[in-house]
Coordinates of N, CA and C and ligand atoms in Angstrom, one line a residue:
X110 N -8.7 39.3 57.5 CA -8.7 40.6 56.8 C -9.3 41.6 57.8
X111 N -8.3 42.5 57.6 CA -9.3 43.6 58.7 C -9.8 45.0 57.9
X112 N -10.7 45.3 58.8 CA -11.6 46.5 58.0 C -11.4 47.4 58.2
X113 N -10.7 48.6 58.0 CA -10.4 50.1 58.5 C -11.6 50.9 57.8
X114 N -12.0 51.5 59.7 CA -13.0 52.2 59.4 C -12.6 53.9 59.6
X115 N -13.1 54.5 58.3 CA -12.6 55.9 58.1 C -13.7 56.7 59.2
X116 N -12.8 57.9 60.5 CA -13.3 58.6 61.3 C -13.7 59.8 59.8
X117 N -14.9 59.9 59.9 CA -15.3 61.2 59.3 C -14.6 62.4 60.2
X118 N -13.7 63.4 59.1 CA -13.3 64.4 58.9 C -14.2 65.5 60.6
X119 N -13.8 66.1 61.5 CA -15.0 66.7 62.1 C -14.7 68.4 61.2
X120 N -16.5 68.4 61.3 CA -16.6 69.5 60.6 C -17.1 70.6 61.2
X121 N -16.9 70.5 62.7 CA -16.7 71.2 64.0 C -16.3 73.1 63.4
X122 N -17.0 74.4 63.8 CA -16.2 75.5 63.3 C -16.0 76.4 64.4
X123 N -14.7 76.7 64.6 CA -14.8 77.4 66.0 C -15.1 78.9 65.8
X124 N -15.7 79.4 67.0 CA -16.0 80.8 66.8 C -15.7 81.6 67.7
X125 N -14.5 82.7 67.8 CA -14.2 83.8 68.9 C -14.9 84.7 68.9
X126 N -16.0 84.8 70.3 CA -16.6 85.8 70.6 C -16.3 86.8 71.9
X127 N -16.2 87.9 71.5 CA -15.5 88.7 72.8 C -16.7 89.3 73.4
X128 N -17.2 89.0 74.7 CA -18.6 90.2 75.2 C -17.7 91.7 75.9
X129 N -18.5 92.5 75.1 CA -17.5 93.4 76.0 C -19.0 94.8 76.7
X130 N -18.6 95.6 77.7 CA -19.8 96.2 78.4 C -18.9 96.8 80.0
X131 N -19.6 97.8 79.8 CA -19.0 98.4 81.4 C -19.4 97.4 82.6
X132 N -18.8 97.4 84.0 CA -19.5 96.6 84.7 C -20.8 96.5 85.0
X133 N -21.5 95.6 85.5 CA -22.4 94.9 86.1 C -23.4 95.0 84.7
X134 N -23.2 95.4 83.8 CA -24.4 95.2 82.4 C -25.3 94.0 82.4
X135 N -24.5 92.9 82.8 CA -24.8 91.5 82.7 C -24.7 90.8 81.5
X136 N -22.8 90.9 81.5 CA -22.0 90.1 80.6 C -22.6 88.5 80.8
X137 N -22.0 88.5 82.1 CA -21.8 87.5 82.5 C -23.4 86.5 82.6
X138 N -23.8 87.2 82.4 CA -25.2 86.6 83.2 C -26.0 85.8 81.4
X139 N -25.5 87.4 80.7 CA -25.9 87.1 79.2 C -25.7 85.6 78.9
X140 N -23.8 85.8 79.5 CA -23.3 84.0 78.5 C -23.9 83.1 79.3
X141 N -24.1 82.9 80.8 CA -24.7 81.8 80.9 C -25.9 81.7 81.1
X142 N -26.7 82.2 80.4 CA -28.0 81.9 79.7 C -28.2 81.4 79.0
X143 N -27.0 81.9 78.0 CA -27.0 81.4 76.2 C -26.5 79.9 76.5
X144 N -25.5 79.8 77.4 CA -24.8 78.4 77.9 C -25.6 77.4 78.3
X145 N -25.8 77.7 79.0 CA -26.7 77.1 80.4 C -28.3 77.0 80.3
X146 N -28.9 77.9 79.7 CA -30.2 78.5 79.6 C -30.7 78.8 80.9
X147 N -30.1 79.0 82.1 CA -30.1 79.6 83.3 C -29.8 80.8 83.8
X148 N -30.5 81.4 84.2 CA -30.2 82.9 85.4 C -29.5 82.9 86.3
X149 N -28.6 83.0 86.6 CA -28.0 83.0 87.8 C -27.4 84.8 88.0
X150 N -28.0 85.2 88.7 CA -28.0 86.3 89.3 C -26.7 87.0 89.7
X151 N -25.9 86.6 90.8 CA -24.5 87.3 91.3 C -23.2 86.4 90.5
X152 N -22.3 87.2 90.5 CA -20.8 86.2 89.7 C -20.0 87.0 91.0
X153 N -18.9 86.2 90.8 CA -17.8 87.0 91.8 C -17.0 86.7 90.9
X154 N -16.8 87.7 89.9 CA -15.5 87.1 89.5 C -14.6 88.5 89.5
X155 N -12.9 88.8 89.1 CA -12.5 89.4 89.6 C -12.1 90.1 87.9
X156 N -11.5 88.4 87.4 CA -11.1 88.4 86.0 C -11.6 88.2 85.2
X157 N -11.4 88.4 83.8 CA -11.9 88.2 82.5 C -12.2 86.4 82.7
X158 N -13.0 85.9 82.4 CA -13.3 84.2 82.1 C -13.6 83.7 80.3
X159 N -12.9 82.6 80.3 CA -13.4 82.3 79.1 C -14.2 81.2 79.2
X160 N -15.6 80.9 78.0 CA -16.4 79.7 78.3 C -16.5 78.8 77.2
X161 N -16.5 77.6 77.0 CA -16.7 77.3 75.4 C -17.6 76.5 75.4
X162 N -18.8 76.3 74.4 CA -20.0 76.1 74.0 C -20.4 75.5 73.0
X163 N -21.1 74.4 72.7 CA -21.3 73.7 71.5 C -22.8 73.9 71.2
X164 N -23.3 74.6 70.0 CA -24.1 74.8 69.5 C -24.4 74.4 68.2
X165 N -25.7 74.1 67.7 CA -26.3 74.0 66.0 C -26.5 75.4 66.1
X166 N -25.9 75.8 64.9 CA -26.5 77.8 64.8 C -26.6 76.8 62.6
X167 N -28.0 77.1 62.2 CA -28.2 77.0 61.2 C -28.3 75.6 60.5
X168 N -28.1 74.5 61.6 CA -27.5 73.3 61.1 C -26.6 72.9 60.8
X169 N -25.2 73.4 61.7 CA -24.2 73.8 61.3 C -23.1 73.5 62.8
X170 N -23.0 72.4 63.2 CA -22.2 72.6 64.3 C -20.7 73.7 64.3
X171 N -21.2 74.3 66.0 CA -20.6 75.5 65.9 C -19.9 75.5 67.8
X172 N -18.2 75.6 67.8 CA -17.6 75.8 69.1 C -17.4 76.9 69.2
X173 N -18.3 77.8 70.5 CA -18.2 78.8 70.9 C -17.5 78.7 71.8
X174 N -15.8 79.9 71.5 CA -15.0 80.4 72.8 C -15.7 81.7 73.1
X175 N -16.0 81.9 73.8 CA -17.0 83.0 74.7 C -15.7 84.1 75.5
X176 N -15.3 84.9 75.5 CA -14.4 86.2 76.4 C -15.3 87.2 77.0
X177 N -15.3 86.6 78.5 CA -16.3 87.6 79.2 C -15.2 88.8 79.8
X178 N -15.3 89.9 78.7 CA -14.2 91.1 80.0 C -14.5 91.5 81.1
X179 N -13.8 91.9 81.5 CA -14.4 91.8 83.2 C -13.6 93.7 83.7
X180 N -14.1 94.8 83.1 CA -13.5 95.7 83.3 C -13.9 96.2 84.5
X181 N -12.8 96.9 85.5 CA -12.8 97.2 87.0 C -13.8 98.5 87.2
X182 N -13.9 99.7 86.1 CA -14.9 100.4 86.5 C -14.9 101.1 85.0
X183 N -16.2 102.1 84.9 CA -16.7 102.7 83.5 C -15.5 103.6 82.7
X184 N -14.4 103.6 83.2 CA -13.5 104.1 82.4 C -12.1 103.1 82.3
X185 N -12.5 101.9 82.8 CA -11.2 100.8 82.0 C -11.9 100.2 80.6
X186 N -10.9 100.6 79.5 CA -11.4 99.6 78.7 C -10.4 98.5 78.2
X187 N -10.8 97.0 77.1 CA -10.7 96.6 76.6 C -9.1 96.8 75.9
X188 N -8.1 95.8 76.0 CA -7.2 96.5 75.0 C -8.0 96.0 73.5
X189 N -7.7 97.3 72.6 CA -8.6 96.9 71.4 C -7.7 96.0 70.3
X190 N -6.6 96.6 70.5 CA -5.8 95.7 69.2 C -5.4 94.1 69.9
X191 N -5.6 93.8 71.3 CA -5.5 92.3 71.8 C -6.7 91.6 71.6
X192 N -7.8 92.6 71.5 CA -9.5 91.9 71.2 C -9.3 91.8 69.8
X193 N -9.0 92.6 69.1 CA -9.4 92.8 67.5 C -8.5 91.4 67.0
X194 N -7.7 91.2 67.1 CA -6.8 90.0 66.8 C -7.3 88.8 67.1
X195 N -8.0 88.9 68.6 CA -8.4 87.4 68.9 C -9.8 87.1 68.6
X196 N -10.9 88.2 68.6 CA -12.2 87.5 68.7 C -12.6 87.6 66.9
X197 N -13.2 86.5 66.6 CA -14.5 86.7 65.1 C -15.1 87.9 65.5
X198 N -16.0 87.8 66.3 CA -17.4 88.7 66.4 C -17.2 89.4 68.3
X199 N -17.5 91.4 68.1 CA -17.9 91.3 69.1 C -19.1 91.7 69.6
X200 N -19.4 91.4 70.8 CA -20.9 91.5 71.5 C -21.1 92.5 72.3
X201 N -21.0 93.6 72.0 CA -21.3 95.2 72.6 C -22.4 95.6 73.1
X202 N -22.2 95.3 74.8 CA -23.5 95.1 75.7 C -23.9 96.2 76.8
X203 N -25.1 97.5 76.6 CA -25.2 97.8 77.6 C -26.5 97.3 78.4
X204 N -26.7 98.3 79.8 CA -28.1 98.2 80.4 C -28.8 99.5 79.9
X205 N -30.2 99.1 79.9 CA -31.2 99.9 79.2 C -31.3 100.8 80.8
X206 N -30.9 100.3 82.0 CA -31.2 101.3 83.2 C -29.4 101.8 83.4
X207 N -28.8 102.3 82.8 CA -27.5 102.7 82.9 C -27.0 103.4 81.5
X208 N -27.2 104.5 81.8 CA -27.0 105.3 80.5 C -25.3 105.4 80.3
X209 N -24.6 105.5 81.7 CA -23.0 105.5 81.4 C -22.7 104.5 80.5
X210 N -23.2 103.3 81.0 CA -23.1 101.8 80.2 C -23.1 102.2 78.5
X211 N -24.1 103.0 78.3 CA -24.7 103.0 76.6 C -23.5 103.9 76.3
X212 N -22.4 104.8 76.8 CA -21.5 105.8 76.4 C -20.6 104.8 76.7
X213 N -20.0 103.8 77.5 CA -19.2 103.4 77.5 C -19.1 102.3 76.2
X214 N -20.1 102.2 75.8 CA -20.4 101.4 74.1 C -19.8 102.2 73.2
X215 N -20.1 103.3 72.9 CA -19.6 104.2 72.2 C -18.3 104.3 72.1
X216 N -17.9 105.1 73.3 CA -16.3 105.2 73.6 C -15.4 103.5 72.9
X217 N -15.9 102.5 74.0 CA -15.0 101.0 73.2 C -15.3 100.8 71.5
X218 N -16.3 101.5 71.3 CA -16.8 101.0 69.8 C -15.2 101.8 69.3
X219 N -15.4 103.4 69.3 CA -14.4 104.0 68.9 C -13.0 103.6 68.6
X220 N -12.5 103.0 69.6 CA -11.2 102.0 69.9 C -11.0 101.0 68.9
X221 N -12.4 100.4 68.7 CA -12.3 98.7 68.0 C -12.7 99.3 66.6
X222 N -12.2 99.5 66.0 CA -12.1 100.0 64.6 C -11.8 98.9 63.6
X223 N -12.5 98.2 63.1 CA -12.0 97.0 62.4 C -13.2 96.7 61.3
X224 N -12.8 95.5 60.9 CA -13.9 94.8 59.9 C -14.3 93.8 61.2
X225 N -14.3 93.5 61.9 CA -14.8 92.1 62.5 C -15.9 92.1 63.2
X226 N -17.0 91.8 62.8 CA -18.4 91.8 62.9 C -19.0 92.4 64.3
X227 N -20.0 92.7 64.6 CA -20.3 93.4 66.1 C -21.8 93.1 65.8
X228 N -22.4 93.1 66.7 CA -24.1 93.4 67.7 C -24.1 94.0 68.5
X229 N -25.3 94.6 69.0 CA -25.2 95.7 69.9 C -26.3 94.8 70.7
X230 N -26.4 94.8 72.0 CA -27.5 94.4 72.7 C -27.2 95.0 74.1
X231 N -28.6 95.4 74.0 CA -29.1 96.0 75.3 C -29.8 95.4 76.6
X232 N -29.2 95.4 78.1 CA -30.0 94.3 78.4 C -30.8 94.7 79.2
X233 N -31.5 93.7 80.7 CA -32.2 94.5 81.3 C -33.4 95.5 80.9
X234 N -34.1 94.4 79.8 CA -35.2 94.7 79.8 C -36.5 94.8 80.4
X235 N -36.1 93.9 81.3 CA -37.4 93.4 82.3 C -37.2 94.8 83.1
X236 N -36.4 95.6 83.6 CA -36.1 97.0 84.4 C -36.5 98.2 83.7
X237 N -38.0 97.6 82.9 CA -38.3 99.0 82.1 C -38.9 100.4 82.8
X238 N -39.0 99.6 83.9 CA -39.3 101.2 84.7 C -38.4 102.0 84.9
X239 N -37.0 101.8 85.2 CA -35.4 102.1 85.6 C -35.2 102.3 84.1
X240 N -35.3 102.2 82.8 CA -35.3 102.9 81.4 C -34.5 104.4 81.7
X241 N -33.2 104.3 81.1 CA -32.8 105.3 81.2 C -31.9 105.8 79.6
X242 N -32.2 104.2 78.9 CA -31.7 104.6 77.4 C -33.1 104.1 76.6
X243 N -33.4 105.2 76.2 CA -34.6 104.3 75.1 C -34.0 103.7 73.9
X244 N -35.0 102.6 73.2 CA -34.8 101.4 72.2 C -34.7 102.4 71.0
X245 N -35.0 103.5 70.7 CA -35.0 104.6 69.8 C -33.3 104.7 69.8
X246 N -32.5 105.3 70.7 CA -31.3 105.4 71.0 C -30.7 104.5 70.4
X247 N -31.1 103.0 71.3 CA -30.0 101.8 70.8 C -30.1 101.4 69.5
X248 N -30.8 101.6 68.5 CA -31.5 101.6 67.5 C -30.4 102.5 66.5
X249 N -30.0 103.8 66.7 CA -29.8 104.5 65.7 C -28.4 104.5 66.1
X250 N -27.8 103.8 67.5 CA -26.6 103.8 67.5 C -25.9 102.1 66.7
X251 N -26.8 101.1 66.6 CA -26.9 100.4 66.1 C -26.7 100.3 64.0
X252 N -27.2 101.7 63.7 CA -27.2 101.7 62.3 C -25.7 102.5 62.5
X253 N -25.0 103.4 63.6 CA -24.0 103.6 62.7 C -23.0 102.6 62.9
X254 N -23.3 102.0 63.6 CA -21.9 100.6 63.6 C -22.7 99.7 62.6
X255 N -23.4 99.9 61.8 CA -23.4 98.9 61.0 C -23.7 97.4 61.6
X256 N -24.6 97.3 63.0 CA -25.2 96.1 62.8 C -26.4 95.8 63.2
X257 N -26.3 94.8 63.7 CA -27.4 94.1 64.2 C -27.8 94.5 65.5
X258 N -29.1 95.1 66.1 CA -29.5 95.3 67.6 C -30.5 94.5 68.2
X259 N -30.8 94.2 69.4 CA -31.7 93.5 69.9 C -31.8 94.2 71.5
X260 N -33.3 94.4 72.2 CA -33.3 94.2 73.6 C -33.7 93.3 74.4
X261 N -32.5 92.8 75.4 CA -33.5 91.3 75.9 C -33.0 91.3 77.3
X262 N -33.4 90.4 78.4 CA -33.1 90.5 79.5 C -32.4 88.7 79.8
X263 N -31.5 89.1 80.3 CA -30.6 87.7 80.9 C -31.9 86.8 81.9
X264 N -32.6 87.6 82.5 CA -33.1 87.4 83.8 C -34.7 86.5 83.0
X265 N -35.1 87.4 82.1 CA -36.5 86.7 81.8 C -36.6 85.8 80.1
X266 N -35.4 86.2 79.2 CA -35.4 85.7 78.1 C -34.6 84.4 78.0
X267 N -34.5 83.4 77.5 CA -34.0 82.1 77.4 C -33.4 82.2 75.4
X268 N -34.7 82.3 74.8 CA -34.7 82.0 73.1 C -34.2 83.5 72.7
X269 N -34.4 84.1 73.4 CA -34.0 86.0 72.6 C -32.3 85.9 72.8
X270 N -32.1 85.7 74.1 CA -30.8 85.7 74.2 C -29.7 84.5 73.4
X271 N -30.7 83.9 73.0 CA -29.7 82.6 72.5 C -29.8 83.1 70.7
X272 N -30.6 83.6 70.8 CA -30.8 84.2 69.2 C -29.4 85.3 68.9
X273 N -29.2 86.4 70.2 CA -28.1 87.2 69.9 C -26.9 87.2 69.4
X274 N -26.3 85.3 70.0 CA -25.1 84.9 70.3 C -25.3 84.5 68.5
X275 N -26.5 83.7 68.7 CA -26.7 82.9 66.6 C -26.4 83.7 65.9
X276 N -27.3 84.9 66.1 CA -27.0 85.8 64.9 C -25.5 87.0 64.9
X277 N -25.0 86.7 65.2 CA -23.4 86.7 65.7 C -23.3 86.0 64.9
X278 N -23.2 85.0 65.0 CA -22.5 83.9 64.9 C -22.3 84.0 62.8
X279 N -23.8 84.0 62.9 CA -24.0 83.8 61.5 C -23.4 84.7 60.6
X280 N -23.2 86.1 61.0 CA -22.6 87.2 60.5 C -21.3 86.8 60.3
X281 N -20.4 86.4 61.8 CA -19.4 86.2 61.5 C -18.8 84.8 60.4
X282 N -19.9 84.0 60.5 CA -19.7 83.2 59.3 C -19.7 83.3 58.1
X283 N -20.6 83.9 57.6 CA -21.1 85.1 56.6 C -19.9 85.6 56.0
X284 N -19.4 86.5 57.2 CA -18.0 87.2 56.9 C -17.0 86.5 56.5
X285 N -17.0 85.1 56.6 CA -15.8 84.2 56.8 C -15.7 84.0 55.5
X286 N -17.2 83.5 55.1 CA -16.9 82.9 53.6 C -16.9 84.4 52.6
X287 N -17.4 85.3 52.9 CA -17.0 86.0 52.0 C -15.5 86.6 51.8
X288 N -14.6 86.5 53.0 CA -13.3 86.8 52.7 C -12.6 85.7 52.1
X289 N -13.0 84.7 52.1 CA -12.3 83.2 51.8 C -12.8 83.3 50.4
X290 N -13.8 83.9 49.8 CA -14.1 83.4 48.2 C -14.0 85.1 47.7
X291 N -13.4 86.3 48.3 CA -12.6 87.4 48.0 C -11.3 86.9 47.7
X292 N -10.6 86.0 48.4 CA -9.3 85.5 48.7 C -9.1 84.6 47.2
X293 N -10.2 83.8 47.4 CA -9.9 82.5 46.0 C -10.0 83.3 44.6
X294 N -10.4 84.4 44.2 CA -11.3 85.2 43.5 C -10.0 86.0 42.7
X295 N -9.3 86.7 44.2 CA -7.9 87.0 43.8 C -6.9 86.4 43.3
X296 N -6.8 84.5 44.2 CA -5.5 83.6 43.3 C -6.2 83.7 42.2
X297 N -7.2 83.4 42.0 CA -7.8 83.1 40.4 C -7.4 84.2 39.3
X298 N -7.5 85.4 39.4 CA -7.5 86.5 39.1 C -6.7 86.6 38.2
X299 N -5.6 86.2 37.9 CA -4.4 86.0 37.3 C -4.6 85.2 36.4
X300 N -4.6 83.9 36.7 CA -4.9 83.1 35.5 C -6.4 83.4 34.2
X301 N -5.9 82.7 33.1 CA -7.0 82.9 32.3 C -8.4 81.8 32.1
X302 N -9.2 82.9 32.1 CA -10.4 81.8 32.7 C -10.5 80.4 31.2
X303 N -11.4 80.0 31.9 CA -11.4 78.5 30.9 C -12.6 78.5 30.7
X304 N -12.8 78.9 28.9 CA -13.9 78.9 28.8 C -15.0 77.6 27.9
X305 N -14.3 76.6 27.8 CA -13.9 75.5 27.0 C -14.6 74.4 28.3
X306 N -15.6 73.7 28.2 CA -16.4 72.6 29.1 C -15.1 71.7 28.8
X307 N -14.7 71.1 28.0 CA -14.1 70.1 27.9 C -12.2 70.1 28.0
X308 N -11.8 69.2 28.2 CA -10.5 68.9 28.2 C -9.8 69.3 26.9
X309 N -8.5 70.1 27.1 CA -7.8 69.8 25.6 C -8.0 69.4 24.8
X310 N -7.6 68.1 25.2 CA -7.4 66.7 24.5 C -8.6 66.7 23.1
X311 N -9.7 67.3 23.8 CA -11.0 67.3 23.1 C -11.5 68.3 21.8
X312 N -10.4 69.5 22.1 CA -10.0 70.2 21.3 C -10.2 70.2 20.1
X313 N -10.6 70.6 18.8 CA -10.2 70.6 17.6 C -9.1 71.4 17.4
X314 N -7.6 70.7 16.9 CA -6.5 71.4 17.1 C -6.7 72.5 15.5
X315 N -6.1 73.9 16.2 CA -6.0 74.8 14.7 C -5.3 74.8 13.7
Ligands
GTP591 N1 -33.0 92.8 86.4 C1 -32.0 92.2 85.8 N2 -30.8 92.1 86.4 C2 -29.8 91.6 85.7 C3 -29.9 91.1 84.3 N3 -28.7 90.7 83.9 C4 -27.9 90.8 84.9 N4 -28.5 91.4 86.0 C5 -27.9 91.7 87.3 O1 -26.9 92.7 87.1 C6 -25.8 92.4 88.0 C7 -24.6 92.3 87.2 O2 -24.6 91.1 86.4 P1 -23.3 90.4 85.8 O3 -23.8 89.4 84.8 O4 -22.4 90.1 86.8 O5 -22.8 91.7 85.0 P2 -21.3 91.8 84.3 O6 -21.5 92.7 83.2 O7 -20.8 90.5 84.0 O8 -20.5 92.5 85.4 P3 -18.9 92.5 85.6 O9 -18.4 91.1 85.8 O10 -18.7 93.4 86.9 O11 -18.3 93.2 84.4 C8 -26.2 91.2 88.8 O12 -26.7 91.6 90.0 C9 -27.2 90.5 87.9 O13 -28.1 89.7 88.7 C10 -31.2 91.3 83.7 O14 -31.5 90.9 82.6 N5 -32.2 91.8 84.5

């Protein structure tokens, strides 16, 4: 007799995250910190990279696809309707010593006009001498996009930066189930509710 053994179902959830930021912000540096829990200082890269990443965010295994854009200078952006389609959540990153950076936030925010979740993080905190946007700024640019802000540095934070990506994450999950039980809410909608615990059958007929 043989025994078939049932592979549990994986309950694996994937998650599209787009980082987006003028050059040198430290996109790149951001993801593999969160990745890696390492600094690594110079990238050469030319193009956009994608990275993917397995995290617990909540007790909850979670596959991060990561899109690091890679724009050529402070006035290329993002195509927004190829972002808005592909990523859950985006991660809208300037430097606290790069005020163009904090405008070129703005300007891409403009563009990405959607429901799909956003954070703002500012980086290059450890360069608070070179401060050229204060936390006051990123703050109130933060309440008009309606999210979440944080300041942390690639170079000296390990847990802050891995917090930004989480709480991403969680928003965009957040968002997930509330469109999915808007969705169920509406098939149901039509039908008439059941207000009866029991089966027909159990009915006293009239
Ligand atoms: N002091 C300091 N330097 C940082 C930090 N994060 C990144 N850098 C530096 O900033 C420069 C740019 O970092 P990247 O991670 O390549 O920035 P990027 O936004 O990916 O740049 P592009 O690929 O050109 O779009 C590098 O020299 C990094 O070492 C940080 O938190 N503090």
């Amino acid at each position: 007799m043989t025994t078939r053994i049932r592979r549990k179902k994986s309950t694996l959830t994937e998650l599209k995250i787009a980082v987006i930021g003028s050059p040198s912000v430290g996109k790149s540096a951001l993801i593999v910190r969160f990745i890696t829990k390492r600094y690594i200082g110079e990238y050469d890269h030319q193009t956009e990279s994608r990275y993917k990443h397995e995290a617990m965010v909540d007790g909850e295994p979670v596959l991060f696809e990561i899109l690091d854009t890679c724009p050529k200078a402070d006035d290329e952006f993002p195509n927004a309707a190829e972002l808005i389609q592909w990523a859950d959540g985006l991660l809208l990153v300037y430097s606290i010593t790069d005020r163009r950076s904090f405008n070129y936030i703005r300007r891409a925010k403009s563009d990405l006009q959607s429901d799909t979740p956003v954070q703002l993080c500012a980086n290059k905190v450890d360069m608070v001498h070179l401060r050229q946007v204060s936390r006051d700024e990123g703050e109130i640019l933060a309440k008009d996009f309606e999210c979440k802000f944080s300041e942390v540095s690639a170079a000296d934070h390990v847990d802050q930066v891995a917090e930004v990506f989480n709480e991403l994450c969680k928003e965009v999950l957040a968002c997930k189930r509330k469109s999915k039980q808007s969705l169920l809410e509406r098939m149901l909608g039509g039908t008439r509710p059941y207000s009866r615990g029991k089966s027909d059958s159990n009915l006293p007929k009239d």
